[in-house]
Short mmCIF file of C-alpha atoms in Angstrom, two decimals:
data_model
loop_
_atom_site.label_atom_id
_atom_site.label_comp_id
_atom_site.label_asym_id
_atom_site.label_seq_id
_atom_site.Cartn_x
_atom_site.Cartn_y
_atom_site.Cartn_z
CA MET A 17 98.24 141.98 133.51
CA LEU A 18 96.31 139.02 134.91
CA SER A 19 94.85 139.32 138.37
CA PRO A 20 96.04 136.91 141.11
CA ALA A 21 92.70 135.12 140.87
CA ARG A 22 93.06 134.71 137.09
CA ARG A 23 96.69 133.58 137.51
CA SER A 24 95.58 131.02 140.12
CA ALA A 25 92.82 129.74 137.88
CA GLY A 26 95.24 129.53 134.94
CA ALA A 27 97.76 127.62 137.01
CA ALA A 28 95.07 125.18 138.09
CA LEU A 29 94.01 124.65 134.51
CA ALA A 30 97.62 124.11 133.43
CA LEU A 31 98.16 121.57 136.21
CA THR A 32 94.97 119.76 135.21
CA ALA A 33 96.09 119.67 131.59
CA LEU A 34 99.53 118.37 132.59
CA LEU A 35 98.01 115.61 134.70
CA ALA A 36 95.63 114.68 131.88
CA THR A 37 98.52 114.50 129.41
CA SER A 38 100.54 112.31 131.77
CA LEU A 39 97.63 109.96 132.36
CA THR A 40 96.93 109.75 128.64
CA SER A 41 100.59 108.95 128.00
CA CYS A 42 100.57 106.21 130.63
CA ALA A 43 97.35 104.75 129.24
CA ALA A 44 98.61 104.82 125.68
CA GLY A 45 100.50 101.58 126.14
CA PRO A 46 103.72 100.57 124.37
CA SER A 47 105.42 102.96 122.01
CA ALA A 48 105.68 102.37 118.26
CA GLU A 49 109.29 101.30 118.73
CA GLU A 50 108.32 98.81 121.43
CA MET A 51 105.62 97.36 119.19
CA ARG A 52 108.11 96.98 116.34
CA GLU A 53 110.44 95.14 118.72
CA ARG A 54 107.55 92.91 119.76
CA ALA A 55 106.87 92.08 116.11
CA ALA A 56 110.56 91.32 115.54
CA CYS A 57 110.58 88.97 118.52
CA ALA A 58 107.42 87.27 117.27
CA VAL A 59 108.64 86.76 113.72
CA ASP A 60 111.79 85.09 115.07
CA ALA A 61 109.75 82.93 117.44
CA LEU A 62 107.48 81.75 114.63
CA ALA A 63 110.52 80.48 112.74
CA THR A 64 112.33 78.85 115.63
CA GLU A 65 109.86 77.63 118.24
CA ASP A 66 109.19 73.91 118.33
CA GLY A 67 105.85 72.78 116.96
CA VAL A 68 103.68 73.69 113.98
CA ALA A 69 101.57 76.85 113.95
CA PHE A 70 98.08 76.55 112.48
CA GLY A 71 96.65 79.39 110.42
CA VAL A 72 94.05 80.17 107.80
CA ASP A 73 93.75 81.39 104.23
CA LEU A 74 90.46 83.22 104.74
CA ASP A 75 87.67 84.42 102.47
CA TRP A 76 87.86 88.07 103.56
CA GLU A 77 84.66 89.02 101.73
CA ALA A 78 82.63 86.45 103.65
CA GLN A 79 84.25 86.12 107.06
CA THR A 80 86.29 88.01 109.65
CA VAL A 81 89.15 86.52 111.63
CA ALA A 82 87.02 86.71 114.77
CA GLU A 83 84.18 84.82 113.08
CA TYR A 84 86.60 82.13 111.90
CA ALA A 85 88.11 81.84 115.38
CA ASP A 86 84.62 81.32 116.83
CA LEU A 87 84.12 78.37 114.48
CA LEU A 88 87.56 76.90 115.09
CA GLY A 89 87.44 77.38 118.84
CA GLU A 90 90.97 78.82 118.71
CA GLN A 91 92.67 81.93 117.39
CA PRO A 92 94.64 81.20 114.19
CA ALA A 93 98.39 81.59 114.50
CA ASP A 94 98.51 83.51 111.23
CA VAL A 95 96.14 84.88 108.61
CA VAL A 96 96.81 85.01 104.88
CA SER A 97 96.00 88.19 102.98
CA TYR A 98 96.58 89.19 99.36
CA ALA A 99 97.54 92.46 97.72
CA PRO A 100 98.87 93.57 94.34
CA ILE A 101 102.25 95.21 94.04
CA PRO A 102 102.29 98.05 93.21
CA TRP A 103 99.06 98.81 95.02
CA ARG A 104 96.38 101.44 95.24
CA GLU A 105 95.35 103.15 98.46
CA GLU A 106 92.39 100.79 98.88
CA ASP A 107 94.76 97.82 98.66
CA ARG A 108 96.90 99.31 101.40
CA ALA A 109 93.75 99.82 103.47
CA HIS A 110 92.87 96.14 103.06
CA VAL A 111 96.36 95.09 104.20
CA LEU A 112 96.08 97.29 107.29
CA ASP A 113 92.59 96.03 108.09
CA ALA A 114 93.81 92.44 107.87
CA ALA A 115 96.73 93.37 110.12
CA LYS A 116 94.41 94.89 112.71
CA GLN A 117 92.34 91.73 112.74
CA ALA A 118 95.53 89.70 113.09
CA ALA A 119 96.60 91.92 116.01
CA ASP A 120 93.27 91.33 117.77
CA ALA A 121 93.77 87.57 117.34
CA GLY A 122 97.40 87.59 118.48
CA ALA A 123 98.31 86.27 115.02
CA ALA A 124 100.93 86.86 112.36
CA GLN A 125 100.09 88.10 108.88
CA LEU A 126 101.18 86.17 105.81
CA LEU A 127 101.07 88.92 103.20
CA THR A 128 100.96 87.51 99.67
CA LEU A 129 102.15 90.06 97.11
CA GLU A 130 100.89 89.56 93.57
CA PRO A 131 102.72 91.48 90.79
CA SER A 132 99.67 91.26 88.53
CA ASP A 133 100.88 94.07 86.25
CA GLY A 134 104.09 92.15 85.58
CA LEU A 135 107.45 91.98 87.27
CA ALA A 136 108.65 95.18 85.60
CA ALA A 137 106.04 97.07 87.61
CA VAL A 138 107.82 96.18 90.88
CA THR A 139 109.69 99.50 90.93
CA ASP A 140 111.68 101.15 93.69
CA GLU A 141 108.62 103.31 94.42
CA ALA A 142 106.42 100.24 94.80
CA VAL A 143 108.95 98.66 97.16
CA SER A 144 109.15 101.88 99.19
CA ASP A 145 105.35 101.92 99.55
CA LEU A 146 105.47 98.31 100.69
CA VAL A 147 108.12 98.97 103.32
CA GLU A 148 106.19 101.97 104.66
CA THR A 149 103.10 99.81 105.12
CA LEU A 150 105.05 96.95 106.69
CA VAL A 151 106.40 99.38 109.27
CA ASP A 152 102.82 100.40 110.04
CA VAL A 153 101.80 96.75 110.41
CA THR A 154 104.67 95.90 112.75
CA GLU A 155 103.80 98.95 114.86
CA LEU A 156 100.63 97.01 115.67
CA GLY A 157 102.90 94.30 117.08
CA VAL A 158 102.06 92.00 114.15
CA PRO A 159 104.89 89.94 112.62
CA VAL A 160 104.70 89.64 108.83
CA LEU A 161 105.74 86.89 106.45
CA VAL A 162 106.04 88.45 102.98
CA ARG A 163 105.26 85.88 100.28
CA PHE A 164 106.18 87.54 97.00
CA GLY A 165 104.94 86.15 93.68
CA HIS A 166 103.79 82.76 94.93
CA GLU A 167 103.71 79.81 92.51
CA MET A 168 106.12 81.63 90.21
CA ASN A 169 107.08 78.30 88.61
CA GLY A 170 103.50 77.90 87.39
CA SER A 171 102.11 79.16 84.09
CA TRP A 172 98.85 80.68 85.36
CA TYR A 173 100.00 84.03 86.80
CA PRO A 174 101.46 87.08 84.98
CA TRP A 175 104.70 86.69 86.96
CA GLY A 176 105.06 83.00 86.12
CA GLN A 177 107.97 81.25 84.39
CA GLN A 178 110.22 84.33 84.20
CA PRO A 179 113.06 83.25 86.48
CA THR A 180 115.57 86.05 85.87
CA ALA A 181 113.08 88.88 86.34
CA TYR A 182 111.42 87.11 89.26
CA VAL A 183 114.65 86.56 91.17
CA ALA A 184 115.71 90.18 90.64
CA ALA A 185 112.38 91.50 91.93
CA PHE A 186 112.39 89.19 94.95
CA GLN A 187 115.93 90.22 95.87
CA ARG A 188 115.05 93.93 95.55
CA ILE A 189 112.15 93.52 97.96
CA ALA A 190 114.15 91.34 100.35
CA THR A 191 116.98 93.87 100.55
CA ALA A 192 114.56 96.65 101.54
CA VAL A 193 112.57 94.52 103.99
CA HIS A 194 115.66 93.17 105.71
CA ALA A 195 117.11 96.67 106.04
CA ASP A 196 114.05 98.49 107.34
CA VAL A 197 111.50 96.06 108.81
CA PRO A 198 112.95 93.71 111.46
CA GLY A 199 109.44 92.42 112.22
CA ALA A 200 109.04 91.00 108.70
CA ALA A 201 110.56 87.99 106.94
CA MET A 202 110.64 86.92 103.29
CA MET A 203 109.00 83.70 102.10
CA TRP A 204 109.74 81.99 98.79
CA ALA A 205 106.93 79.63 97.85
CA PRO A 206 106.68 77.81 94.49
CA ASN A 207 103.96 75.40 93.46
CA TYR A 208 104.55 71.65 93.83
CA GLY A 209 106.48 70.58 90.71
CA GLY A 210 104.34 67.62 89.60
CA GLY A 211 103.13 68.34 86.06
CA TYR A 212 105.86 70.92 85.39
CA PRO A 213 106.28 72.90 83.16
CA PHE A 214 102.48 73.09 83.13
CA PRO A 215 102.12 73.66 79.35
CA GLY A 216 99.26 75.36 77.59
CA ARG A 217 98.41 77.99 80.20
CA ALA A 218 98.11 81.72 79.68
CA TYR A 219 101.61 82.54 80.93
CA SER A 220 103.61 79.55 79.73
CA PHE A 221 107.14 80.47 78.67
CA ALA A 222 107.82 80.84 74.95
CA PRO A 223 110.02 77.97 73.68
CA ASP A 224 112.29 80.40 71.80
CA SER A 225 112.64 82.88 74.67
CA ALA A 226 115.44 83.61 77.09
CA GLN A 227 113.27 82.07 79.80
CA ALA A 228 113.42 78.73 78.01
CA GLY A 229 117.19 78.74 78.21
CA ALA A 230 117.13 79.47 81.94
CA LEU A 231 114.53 76.75 82.54
CA ASP A 232 116.39 74.05 80.61
CA THR A 233 118.27 72.83 83.65
CA ASP A 234 119.47 69.56 82.11
CA GLY A 235 120.76 71.29 78.95
CA ASP A 236 119.04 69.06 76.44
CA GLY A 237 117.51 71.94 74.49
CA THR A 238 113.92 71.54 75.72
CA VAL A 239 112.00 72.17 78.93
CA THR A 240 110.21 69.04 80.11
CA GLU A 241 109.13 67.29 83.32
CA VAL A 242 112.73 66.22 84.00
CA ASP A 243 113.92 69.84 84.33
CA ASP A 244 114.11 71.26 87.84
CA PRO A 245 110.83 73.08 88.65
CA TYR A 246 112.30 74.98 91.60
CA ALA A 247 115.99 75.88 91.21
CA PRO A 248 115.75 78.51 88.41
CA TYR A 249 113.41 80.58 90.56
CA TYR A 250 115.29 80.44 93.86
CA PRO A 251 116.41 83.96 94.90
CA GLY A 252 119.30 82.80 97.11
CA ASP A 253 119.83 82.13 100.79
CA GLU A 254 120.52 85.76 101.68
CA ALA A 255 117.17 86.87 100.30
CA VAL A 256 115.04 84.00 101.61
CA ASP A 257 114.07 83.57 105.29
CA TRP A 258 111.27 81.00 104.88
CA VAL A 259 110.46 78.48 102.20
CA GLY A 260 106.93 77.37 101.42
CA ILE A 261 105.19 75.21 98.87
CA SER A 262 101.63 75.08 97.55
CA LEU A 263 100.57 71.48 98.15
CA THR A 264 96.87 70.68 97.71
CA HIS A 265 94.92 67.50 96.97
CA TRP A 266 93.22 68.17 93.62
CA GLY A 267 92.08 64.58 93.17
CA SER A 268 93.95 61.56 91.90
CA SER A 269 94.53 62.29 88.21
CA TYR A 270 94.02 64.87 85.49
CA PRO A 271 91.49 66.21 84.51
CA TRP A 272 90.72 67.44 88.01
CA GLY A 273 87.24 67.60 89.43
CA GLU A 274 86.41 64.10 90.65
CA ASN A 275 85.94 63.58 94.37
CA GLU A 276 88.62 61.09 95.35
CA ILE A 277 90.19 60.09 98.66
CA PRO A 278 93.91 60.95 98.63
CA GLU A 279 96.31 58.05 98.37
CA ALA A 280 98.15 57.03 101.51
CA ASP A 281 101.28 59.12 102.18
CA LYS A 282 100.62 61.39 99.19
CA PHE A 283 101.44 64.58 101.12
CA ALA A 284 104.85 63.32 102.27
CA ALA A 285 105.67 61.81 98.88
CA GLN A 286 104.99 65.05 97.03
CA LEU A 287 106.90 67.14 99.55
CA THR A 288 109.95 64.89 99.12
CA GLY A 289 109.74 64.27 95.34
CA ALA A 290 108.89 60.60 95.83
CA TYR A 291 105.36 60.54 94.40
CA ASP A 292 104.60 57.72 91.94
CA GLY A 293 100.90 56.99 91.97
CA LEU A 294 97.58 57.51 90.26
CA ALA A 295 98.63 60.88 88.82
CA GLY A 296 101.71 59.29 87.28
CA ASP A 297 105.41 58.97 88.03
CA GLU A 298 106.58 62.35 89.39
CA THR A 299 109.84 61.18 90.92
CA ALA A 300 111.80 63.53 88.65
CA VAL A 301 110.59 66.32 90.96
CA PRO A 302 113.32 67.18 93.50
CA ASP A 303 112.98 66.64 97.24
CA PHE A 304 111.78 70.10 98.23
CA TYR A 305 112.10 69.51 101.95
CA ALA A 306 115.66 68.18 101.78
CA GLU A 307 116.94 70.81 99.35
CA TYR A 308 115.26 74.01 100.53
CA ALA A 309 114.40 73.45 104.18
CA GLU A 310 116.87 70.91 105.54
CA ARG A 311 120.04 71.67 103.55
CA ARG A 312 119.58 75.44 103.83
CA ASN A 313 118.12 75.37 107.35
CA HIS A 314 115.02 77.35 106.43
CA PRO A 315 111.72 77.04 108.31
CA LEU A 316 109.09 75.45 106.08
CA ALA A 317 105.49 76.58 105.56
CA ILE A 318 102.57 75.08 103.73
CA PRO A 319 101.06 78.51 103.05
CA SER A 320 97.75 77.10 101.87
CA THR A 321 96.40 73.56 101.65
CA ALA A 322 93.06 71.76 101.36
CA ALA A 323 91.37 68.92 99.46
CA LEU A 324 89.12 69.13 96.41
CA VAL A 325 85.41 68.44 96.89
CA THR A 326 82.92 69.32 94.14
CA GLY A 327 79.18 68.85 93.79
CA ASP A 328 77.18 68.14 96.92
CA ASP A 329 79.30 68.78 100.00
CA ASP A 330 78.08 65.71 101.87
CA GLU A 331 79.66 63.18 104.23
CA ALA A 332 81.75 61.73 101.39
CA GLY A 333 83.25 65.17 100.75
CA GLN A 334 83.94 65.65 104.42
CA GLU A 335 85.82 62.36 104.47
CA ILE A 336 88.03 63.51 101.57
CA ARG A 337 89.01 66.67 103.44
CA ARG A 338 89.53 64.70 106.62
CA ALA A 339 91.76 62.12 104.92
CA TRP A 340 93.97 64.90 103.56
CA ARG A 341 94.31 66.82 106.82
CA LYS A 342 95.03 63.57 108.67
CA GLN A 343 98.07 63.20 106.41
CA VAL A 344 99.15 66.84 106.77
CA PHE A 345 98.84 66.69 110.57
CA SER A 346 99.99 63.11 111.08
CA ASP A 347 102.56 62.10 113.67
CA GLU A 348 104.71 60.96 110.75
CA THR A 349 104.65 64.49 109.35
CA ARG A 350 105.83 65.82 112.69
CA ARG A 351 108.58 63.21 112.91
CA ASP A 352 109.86 63.39 109.34
CA PHE A 353 109.68 67.15 108.78
CA PRO A 354 110.94 68.83 111.96
CA LEU A 355 111.50 72.13 110.13
CA LEU A 356 107.81 72.41 109.27
CA ARG A 357 106.68 75.45 111.24
CA LEU A 358 103.41 76.62 109.69
CA VAL A 359 100.36 75.15 107.94
CA ASN A 360 97.40 77.20 106.71
CA TRP A 361 94.07 75.66 105.73
CA PHE A 362 92.38 77.17 102.64
CA GLU A 363 89.01 78.04 104.15
CA ARG A 364 87.14 79.07 101.04
CA ASP A 365 84.64 77.75 98.53
CA ARG A 366 85.21 79.11 95.03
CA PHE A 367 84.99 78.31 91.34
CA GLU A 368 88.19 76.68 90.06
CA PRO A 369 88.76 76.73 86.27
CA GLU A 370 90.97 73.63 86.50
CA ALA A 371 88.01 71.65 87.83
CA ASP A 372 85.36 73.64 85.93
CA ALA A 373 83.34 73.62 89.13
CA THR A 374 82.88 75.26 92.49
CA VAL A 375 85.23 73.54 94.91
CA HIS A 376 84.31 73.20 98.58
CA TRP A 377 87.74 73.66 100.13
CA ALA A 378 86.36 75.08 103.38
CA ALA A 379 86.20 72.67 106.31
CA LEU A 380 84.33 74.55 109.05
CA ALA A 381 80.97 75.27 107.42
CA ASP A 382 79.31 72.16 108.84
CA GLU A 383 78.99 71.87 112.62
CA GLU A 384 79.76 68.14 112.72
CA GLU A 385 82.83 68.59 110.53
CA ARG A 386 83.98 71.51 112.70
CA GLU A 387 84.00 69.25 115.73
CA GLN A 388 85.90 66.57 113.84
CA PHE A 389 88.36 69.12 112.44
CA ARG A 390 89.21 70.39 115.91
CA ALA A 391 89.57 66.83 117.20
CA ASP A 392 91.94 65.93 114.35
CA LEU A 393 94.42 68.72 115.11
CA PRO A 394 97.20 67.18 117.24
CA LYS A 395 98.55 68.60 120.47
CA TRP A 396 101.77 69.69 118.80
CA VAL A 397 99.85 72.27 116.74
CA SER A 398 99.92 75.78 118.18
CA PHE A 399 97.47 78.64 117.76
CA GLY A 400 97.42 82.42 118.11
CA GLY A 401 96.29 84.50 121.05
CA SER A 402 99.43 84.34 123.15
CA ASP A 403 101.74 87.30 123.74
CA ALA A 404 105.05 85.70 124.64
CA CYS A 405 106.92 88.67 123.16
CA GLY A 406 104.84 91.31 124.97
#
């Protein structure tokens, strides 16, 4: 039996431990459930709040979100990250690291899922792993936009130009995300349809395949530039929360690689299927904004945009990038596309096979251009760092 002194000492230790536990609990901050609710609030706000959020498609091997924010002078509203599906443990670790950096910046995460092993590899197990990780991300308070199989209408990715399999995989993921992750939303994001069906690439559809039949939207027996480059791949309104489109200035005409100032109003014309210019008559391309944002009342994103500059990245190159962003962030863009909610700049320099050159997409490497970039962003653009849902 313990002596009174030992019992007294034990009681004191127990009381100390209880107080320490209580203080630790109070200092721990919001619970996981509260953080998930915060993420759900934030993902809704990103879709519905007036204005256009500005984010970044970052070179993760060269720069952190904090380093980018120091250059920009603002926290990005979202950060783009990439991962295969299914993924390995190191891919999951990368997604979580990007989410933690997004959390520190008060930003959303635009998670781009790439089914590089083919659409058949997007199994129930792979979807379950995805959902588990998305729950972990939203428990950091980070809202997630899930962009599955981007540019699926292109012929350069293993998941490209397979509409039936693509739609089925997208719907399978959307069903699971909508059921289990209220802090995440699904984004469908094809490539701009000019040049469709993009023949001669590694993953072009076979003319005698079932895909060809699904892609022949006008029923004339062939797939050409007059067939719809978007509709066969659309997963349906119930599966899609956001629509996006890859829309980048590659130059004025094929073959790409020449440094050329973008034509006036090119961004708006391509977004609305009205482009008829130096690259040719592309007016057979549907009005993406009217059909997928306006008619279906979906928020619109430009998940990644920039302007091609090759060779010496001098003042002439800076002017090309500036001319493009002045179109993207023009007052006319704000007026004519009120459902535009998010624009991400592609802040990377990398070798592009289409141009057979290293392209200087990044805009913040030069101090003078950084100052001009910040000055060119209008007041109706919003950034990260706020905690309105906290």
